[in-house]
JSON list of C-alpha atoms in Angstrom, two decimals:
[
{"chain": "A", "resi": 127, "resn": "LEU", "atom": "CA", "xyz": [-26.62, -16.22, -12.52]},
{"chain": "A", "resi": 128, "resn": "ILE", "atom": "CA", "xyz": [-23.26, -14.66, -13.48]},
{"chain": "A", "resi": 129, "resn": "ALA", "atom": "CA", "xyz": [-22.60, -11.92, -10.78]},
{"chain": "A", "resi": 130, "resn": "LEU", "atom": "CA", "xyz": [-23.76, -12.03, -7.45]},
{"chain": "A", "resi": 131, "resn": "ASN", "atom": "CA", "xyz": [-23.86, -8.85, -5.10]},
{"chain": "A", "resi": 132, "resn": "LEU", "atom": "CA", "xyz": [-23.89, -9.61, -1.61]},
{"chain": "A", "resi": 133, "resn": "ALA", "atom": "CA", "xyz": [-22.41, -6.34, 0.00]},
{"chain": "A", "resi": 134, "resn": "GLY", "atom": "CA", "xyz": [-23.46, -5.21, 3.20]},
{"chain": "A", "resi": 135, "resn": "ARG", "atom": "CA", "xyz": [-25.52, -8.57, 4.16]},
{"chain": "A", "resi": 136, "resn": "SER", "atom": "CA", "xyz": [-24.62, -9.98, 7.14]},
{"chain": "A", "resi": 137, "resn": "LEU", "atom": "CA", "xyz": [-23.05, -13.54, 6.06]},
{"chain": "A", "resi": 138, "resn": "SER", "atom": "CA", "xyz": [-21.26, -16.35, 7.91]},
{"chain": "A", "resi": 139, "resn": "SER", "atom": "CA", "xyz": [-18.62, -18.95, 6.32]},
{"chain": "A", "resi": 140, "resn": "LYS", "atom": "CA", "xyz": [-21.42, -21.37, 6.11]},
{"chain": "A", "resi": 141, "resn": "ASP", "atom": "CA", "xyz": [-23.75, -18.93, 4.01]},
{"chain": "A", "resi": 142, "resn": "LEU", "atom": "CA", "xyz": [-21.03, -18.16, 1.83]},
{"chain": "A", "resi": 143, "resn": "MET", "atom": "CA", "xyz": [-20.37, -21.97, 1.46]},
{"chain": "A", "resi": 144, "resn": "LEU", "atom": "CA", "xyz": [-24.05, -22.34, 0.30]},
{"chain": "A", "resi": 145, "resn": "ILE", "atom": "CA", "xyz": [-24.06, -19.72, -2.14]},
{"chain": "A", "resi": 146, "resn": "CYS", "atom": "CA", "xyz": [-20.76, -20.87, -3.77]},
{"chain": "A", "resi": 147, "resn": "ASP", "atom": "CA", "xyz": [-22.01, -24.47, -3.84]},
{"chain": "A", "resi": 148, "resn": "SER", "atom": "CA", "xyz": [-25.12, -23.10, -5.81]},
{"chain": "A", "resi": 149, "resn": "GLY", "atom": "CA", "xyz": [-23.48, -20.55, -7.77]},
{"chain": "A", "resi": 150, "resn": "LYS", "atom": "CA", "xyz": [-20.82, -22.26, -9.61]},
{"chain": "A", "resi": 151, "resn": "GLN", "atom": "CA", "xyz": [-21.01, -20.34, -12.98]},
{"chain": "A", "resi": 152, "resn": "LEU", "atom": "CA", "xyz": [-20.58, -17.02, -11.24]},
{"chain": "A", "resi": 153, "resn": "ARG", "atom": "CA", "xyz": [-17.60, -14.90, -12.73]},
{"chain": "A", "resi": 154, "resn": "LYS", "atom": "CA", "xyz": [-18.24, -12.09, -9.91]},
{"chain": "A", "resi": 155, "resn": "LEU", "atom": "CA", "xyz": [-18.89, -12.36, -6.34]},
{"chain": "A", "resi": 156, "resn": "ASP", "atom": "CA", "xyz": [-19.04, -9.39, -4.38]},
{"chain": "A", "resi": 157, "resn": "ALA", "atom": "CA", "xyz": [-19.15, -10.25, -0.53]},
{"chain": "A", "resi": 158, "resn": "SER", "atom": "CA", "xyz": [-17.60, -7.28, 0.66]},
{"chain": "A", "resi": 159, "resn": "ASN", "atom": "CA", "xyz": [-18.63, -5.45, 4.05]},
{"chain": "A", "resi": 160, "resn": "CYS", "atom": "CA", "xyz": [-20.50, -8.76, 5.16]},
{"chain": "A", "resi": 161, "resn": "CYS", "atom": "CA", "xyz": [-19.25, -9.15, 8.47]},
{"chain": "A", "resi": 162, "resn": "LEU", "atom": "CA", "xyz": [-17.19, -12.27, 7.26]},
{"chain": "A", "resi": 163, "resn": "GLU", "atom": "CA", "xyz": [-14.95, -13.63, 10.07]},
{"chain": "A", "resi": 164, "resn": "ALA", "atom": "CA", "xyz": [-13.82, -16.69, 8.22]},
{"chain": "A", "resi": 165, "resn": "LEU", "atom": "CA", "xyz": [-14.05, -17.95, 4.50]},
{"chain": "A", "resi": 166, "resn": "PRO", "atom": "CA", "xyz": [-15.20, -21.66, 3.61]},
{"chain": "A", "resi": 167, "resn": "PRO", "atom": "CA", "xyz": [-12.36, -23.94, 2.77]},
{"chain": "A", "resi": 168, "resn": "PRO", "atom": "CA", "xyz": [-10.39, -24.10, -0.55]},
{"chain": "A", "resi": 169, "resn": "SER", "atom": "CA", "xyz": [-12.72, -26.70, -1.83]},
{"chain": "A", "resi": 170, "resn": "THR", "atom": "CA", "xyz": [-15.42, -24.74, -1.85]},
{"chain": "A", "resi": 171, "resn": "TRP", "atom": "CA", "xyz": [-13.55, -21.97, -4.09]},
{"chain": "A", "resi": 172, "resn": "MET", "atom": "CA", "xyz": [-11.81, -24.36, -6.16]},
{"chain": "A", "resi": 173, "resn": "VAL", "atom": "CA", "xyz": [-15.42, -25.40, -7.83]},
{"chain": "A", "resi": 174, "resn": "LEU", "atom": "CA", "xyz": [-15.81, -21.66, -8.70]},
{"chain": "A", "resi": 175, "resn": "THR", "atom": "CA", "xyz": [-13.89, -22.44, -12.29]},
{"chain": "A", "resi": 176, "resn": "ASN", "atom": "CA", "xyz": [-15.58, -19.17, -13.78]},
{"chain": "A", "resi": 177, "resn": "LEU", "atom": "CA", "xyz": [-15.27, -16.85, -10.89]},
{"chain": "A", "resi": 178, "resn": "VAL", "atom": "CA", "xyz": [-12.44, -14.38, -12.17]},
{"chain": "A", "resi": 179, "resn": "LEU", "atom": "CA", "xyz": [-13.57, -11.12, -9.66]},
{"chain": "A", "resi": 180, "resn": "LEU", "atom": "CA", "xyz": [-13.79, -11.69, -5.94]},
{"chain": "A", "resi": 181, "resn": "LEU", "atom": "CA", "xyz": [-14.62, -8.57, -3.62]},
{"chain": "A", "resi": 182, "resn": "LEU", "atom": "CA", "xyz": [-14.03, -9.40, -0.03]},
{"chain": "A", "resi": 183, "resn": "HIS", "atom": "CA", "xyz": [-12.84, -6.05, 1.37]},
{"chain": "A", "resi": 184, "resn": "ARG", "atom": "CA", "xyz": [-14.25, -4.36, 4.61]},
{"chain": "A", "resi": 185, "resn": "ASN", "atom": "CA", "xyz": [-14.87, -7.70, 6.40]},
{"chain": "A", "resi": 186, "resn": "GLN", "atom": "CA", "xyz": [-13.31, -9.01, 9.53]},
{"chain": "A", "resi": 187, "resn": "LEU", "atom": "CA", "xyz": [-10.70, -11.77, 7.96]},
{"chain": "A", "resi": 188, "resn": "ARG", "atom": "CA", "xyz": [-7.76, -11.86, 10.01]},
{"chain": "A", "resi": 189, "resn": "ARG", "atom": "CA", "xyz": [-6.09, -15.53, 9.22]},
{"chain": "A", "resi": 190, "resn": "TRP", "atom": "CA", "xyz": [-3.60, -16.34, 6.72]},
{"chain": "A", "resi": 191, "resn": "GLU", "atom": "CA", "xyz": [-5.92, -19.34, 5.64]},
{"chain": "A", "resi": 192, "resn": "ASP", "atom": "CA", "xyz": [-8.56, -16.92, 4.71]},
{"chain": "A", "resi": 193, "resn": "LEU", "atom": "CA", "xyz": [-6.30, -15.12, 2.32]},
{"chain": "A", "resi": 194, "resn": "GLU", "atom": "CA", "xyz": [-5.26, -18.85, 1.03]},
{"chain": "A", "resi": 195, "resn": "CYS", "atom": "CA", "xyz": [-8.82, -19.86, 0.37]},
{"chain": "A", "resi": 196, "resn": "ALA", "atom": "CA", "xyz": [-9.71, -16.65, -1.45]},
{"chain": "A", "resi": 197, "resn": "VAL", "atom": "CA", "xyz": [-6.86, -17.02, -3.86]},
{"chain": "A", "resi": 198, "resn": "ALA", "atom": "CA", "xyz": [-8.08, -21.04, -4.37]},
{"chain": "A", "resi": 199, "resn": "CYS", "atom": "CA", "xyz": [-10.46, -19.91, -7.26]},
{"chain": "A", "resi": 200, "resn": "PRO", "atom": "CA", "xyz": [-8.47, -21.59, -10.51]},
{"chain": "A", "resi": 201, "resn": "ARG", "atom": "CA", "xyz": [-9.17, -18.70, -12.68]},
{"chain": "A", "resi": 202, "resn": "LEU", "atom": "CA", "xyz": [-9.15, -15.51, -10.23]},
{"chain": "A", "resi": 203, "resn": "LEU", "atom": "CA", "xyz": [-7.76, -12.51, -11.63]},
{"chain": "A", "resi": 204, "resn": "TRP", "atom": "CA", "xyz": [-8.72, -9.87, -9.22]},
{"chain": "A", "resi": 205, "resn": "LEU", "atom": "CA", "xyz": [-9.32, -10.21, -5.45]},
{"chain": "A", "resi": 206, "resn": "THR", "atom": "CA", "xyz": [-10.14, -6.93, -3.12]},
{"chain": "A", "resi": 207, "resn": "PHE", "atom": "CA", "xyz": [-8.85, -7.75, 0.31]},
{"chain": "A", "resi": 208, "resn": "PHE", "atom": "CA", "xyz": [-8.61, -4.31, 1.67]},
{"chain": "A", "resi": 209, "resn": "GLU", "atom": "CA", "xyz": [-9.76, -3.11, 5.42]},
{"chain": "A", "resi": 210, "resn": "ASN", "atom": "CA", "xyz": [-9.66, -6.62, 6.72]},
{"chain": "A", "resi": 211, "resn": "PRO", "atom": "CA", "xyz": [-7.53, -6.81, 10.08]},
{"chain": "A", "resi": 212, "resn": "LEU", "atom": "CA", "xyz": [-5.12, -9.35, 8.11]},
{"chain": "A", "resi": 213, "resn": "ALA", "atom": "CA", "xyz": [-4.86, -6.56, 5.43]},
{"chain": "A", "resi": 214, "resn": "GLY", "atom": "CA", "xyz": [-2.69, -4.55, 7.67]},
{"chain": "A", "resi": 215, "resn": "GLN", "atom": "CA", "xyz": [0.27, -7.09, 7.42]},
{"chain": "A", "resi": 216, "resn": "PRO", "atom": "CA", "xyz": [2.94, -6.20, 5.25]},
{"chain": "A", "resi": 217, "resn": "GLU", "atom": "CA", "xyz": [3.22, -9.47, 3.63]},
{"chain": "A", "resi": 218, "resn": "VAL", "atom": "CA", "xyz": [-0.57, -9.69, 2.35]},
{"chain": "A", "resi": 219, "resn": "ARG", "atom": "CA", "xyz": [-0.14, -8.45, -0.88]},
{"chain": "A", "resi": 220, "resn": "GLY", "atom": "CA", "xyz": [2.93, -10.69, -1.89]},
{"chain": "A", "resi": 221, "resn": "LEU", "atom": "CA", "xyz": [1.43, -13.97, -0.34]},
{"chain": "A", "resi": 222, "resn": "ALA", "atom": "CA", "xyz": [-1.63, -13.37, -2.59]},
{"chain": "A", "resi": 223, "resn": "ILE", "atom": "CA", "xyz": [0.70, -12.81, -5.57]},
{"chain": "A", "resi": 224, "resn": "LYS", "atom": "CA", "xyz": [2.48, -15.85, -4.65]},
{"chain": "A", "resi": 225, "resn": "TRP", "atom": "CA", "xyz": [-0.23, -18.18, -4.03]},
{"chain": "A", "resi": 226, "resn": "ALA", "atom": "CA", "xyz": [-2.21, -17.25, -7.42]},
{"chain": "A", "resi": 227, "resn": "PRO", "atom": "CA", "xyz": [0.37, -15.96, -9.69]},
{"chain": "A", "resi": 228, "resn": "ARG", "atom": "CA", "xyz": [-2.36, -15.37, -12.47]},
{"chain": "A", "resi": 229, "resn": "LEU", "atom": "CA", "xyz": [-3.63, -12.45, -10.44]},
{"chain": "A", "resi": 230, "resn": "LEU", "atom": "CA", "xyz": [-3.97, -9.46, -12.37]},
{"chain": "A", "resi": 231, "resn": "ALA", "atom": "CA", "xyz": [-4.85, -7.04, -9.57]},
{"chain": "A", "resi": 232, "resn": "PHE", "atom": "CA", "xyz": [-4.99, -7.12, -6.02]},
{"chain": "A", "resi": 233, "resn": "ASP", "atom": "CA", "xyz": [-6.99, -4.24, -4.20]},
{"chain": "A", "resi": 234, "resn": "PHE", "atom": "CA", "xyz": [-6.84, -1.43, -6.40]},
{"chain": "A", "resi": 235, "resn": "TRP", "atom": "CA", "xyz": [-3.26, -2.01, -8.25]},
{"chain": "A", "resi": 236, "resn": "ALA", "atom": "CA", "xyz": [-2.42, -4.29, -10.94]},
{"chain": "A", "resi": 237, "resn": "VAL", "atom": "CA", "xyz": [0.05, -7.19, -10.36]},
{"chain": "A", "resi": 238, "resn": "THR", "atom": "CA", "xyz": [3.25, -6.27, -12.00]},
{"chain": "A", "resi": 239, "resn": "ASP", "atom": "CA", "xyz": [5.92, -8.88, -13.48]},
{"chain": "A", "resi": 240, "resn": "ASP", "atom": "CA", "xyz": [8.72, -7.60, -10.88]},
{"chain": "A", "resi": 241, "resn": "GLU", "atom": "CA", "xyz": [6.05, -8.47, -8.33]},
{"chain": "A", "resi": 242, "resn": "ARG", "atom": "CA", "xyz": [5.67, -11.91, -9.62]},
{"chain": "A", "resi": 243, "resn": "LEU", "atom": "CA", "xyz": [9.46, -12.39, -9.65]},
{"chain": "A", "resi": 244, "resn": "GLN", "atom": "CA", "xyz": [10.01, -10.89, -6.39]},
{"chain": "A", "resi": 245, "resn": "PHE", "atom": "CA", "xyz": [7.31, -13.05, -4.45]},
{"chain": "A", "resi": 246, "resn": "ARG", "atom": "CA", "xyz": [8.29, -16.10, -6.57]},
{"chain": "A", "resi": 247, "resn": "GLY", "atom": "CA", "xyz": [11.50, -16.14, -4.67]},
{"chain": "A", "resi": 248, "resn": "LEU", "atom": "CA", "xyz": [13.45, -14.83, -7.90]},
{"chain": "A", "resi": 249, "resn": "HIS", "atom": "CA", "xyz": [15.16, -11.50, -8.02]},
{"chain": "A", "resi": 250, "resn": "ALA", "atom": "CA", "xyz": [14.42, -8.79, -10.72]},
{"chain": "A", "resi": 251, "resn": "PRO", "atom": "CA", "xyz": [17.88, -6.90, -11.15]},
{"chain": "A", "resi": 252, "resn": "THR", "atom": "CA", "xyz": [16.92, -3.11, -10.22]},
{"chain": "A", "resi": 253, "resn": "PRO", "atom": "CA", "xyz": [18.04, -0.87, -13.19]},
{"chain": "A", "resi": 254, "resn": "THR", "atom": "CA", "xyz": [21.58, 0.22, -10.97]},
{"chain": "A", "resi": 255, "resn": "GLU", "atom": "CA", "xyz": [22.09, -3.49, -10.50]},
{"chain": "A", "resi": 256, "resn": "HIS", "atom": "CA", "xyz": [21.78, -4.00, -14.22]},
{"chain": "A", "resi": 257, "resn": "ILE", "atom": "CA", "xyz": [23.93, -0.93, -15.30]},
{"chain": "A", "resi": 258, "resn": "GLY", "atom": "CA", "xyz": [26.69, -1.84, -12.96]},
{"chain": "A", "resi": 259, "resn": "HIS", "atom": "CA", "xyz": [26.97, -5.56, -14.31]},
{"chain": "A", "resi": 260, "resn": "THR", "atom": "CA", "xyz": [26.64, -4.73, -18.05]},
{"chain": "A", "resi": 261, "resn": "SER", "atom": "CA", "xyz": [29.52, -5.56, -20.52]},
{"chain": "A", "resi": 262, "resn": "LEU", "atom": "CA", "xyz": [29.84, -2.65, -22.85]},
{"chain": "A", "resi": 263, "resn": "PRO", "atom": "CA", "xyz": [31.22, -3.33, -26.36]},
{"chain": "A", "resi": 264, "resn": "ASN", "atom": "CA", "xyz": [34.76, -2.68, -26.99]},
{"chain": "A", "resi": 265, "resn": "GLY", "atom": "CA", "xyz": [35.84, -2.06, -23.57]},
{"chain": "A", "resi": 266, "resn": "ALA", "atom": "CA", "xyz": [33.74, 1.21, -23.56]},
{"chain": "A", "resi": 267, "resn": "SER", "atom": "CA", "xyz": [33.08, 2.22, -19.70]},
{"chain": "A", "resi": 268, "resn": "GLY", "atom": "CA", "xyz": [29.52, 2.99, -18.62]},
{"chain": "A", "resi": 269, "resn": "PHE", "atom": "CA", "xyz": [30.66, 5.54, -16.16]}
]
């Protein structure tokens, strides 16, 4: 089994843990709109070494720990988390990228290199800053 669609079925954290334990070859798991209020611990997700797509949108996930658990999958490339109570927090995308820099997409949008730098605590210069600090050859002025 490489893809499992549970969308719309009412699930508990325990149900999801049992499913993950028996589906270690999964590449795609759709647990969207399942009334989930919490996720199983990170250890449950870490064994899903082939999981690259995890759909968790439209649940009732409201704890930072839930986001941390979701990104614990070692090869996860795309995570959806929109329309969860926690998704309304402005830091959600940044923390997902910080905790899982391998993500290529979060919700509907690709993760950019600038975001990876920004959320790792590094500052990527904006074009204005870059121009203002660039030395031009032969004493030429950029303005």
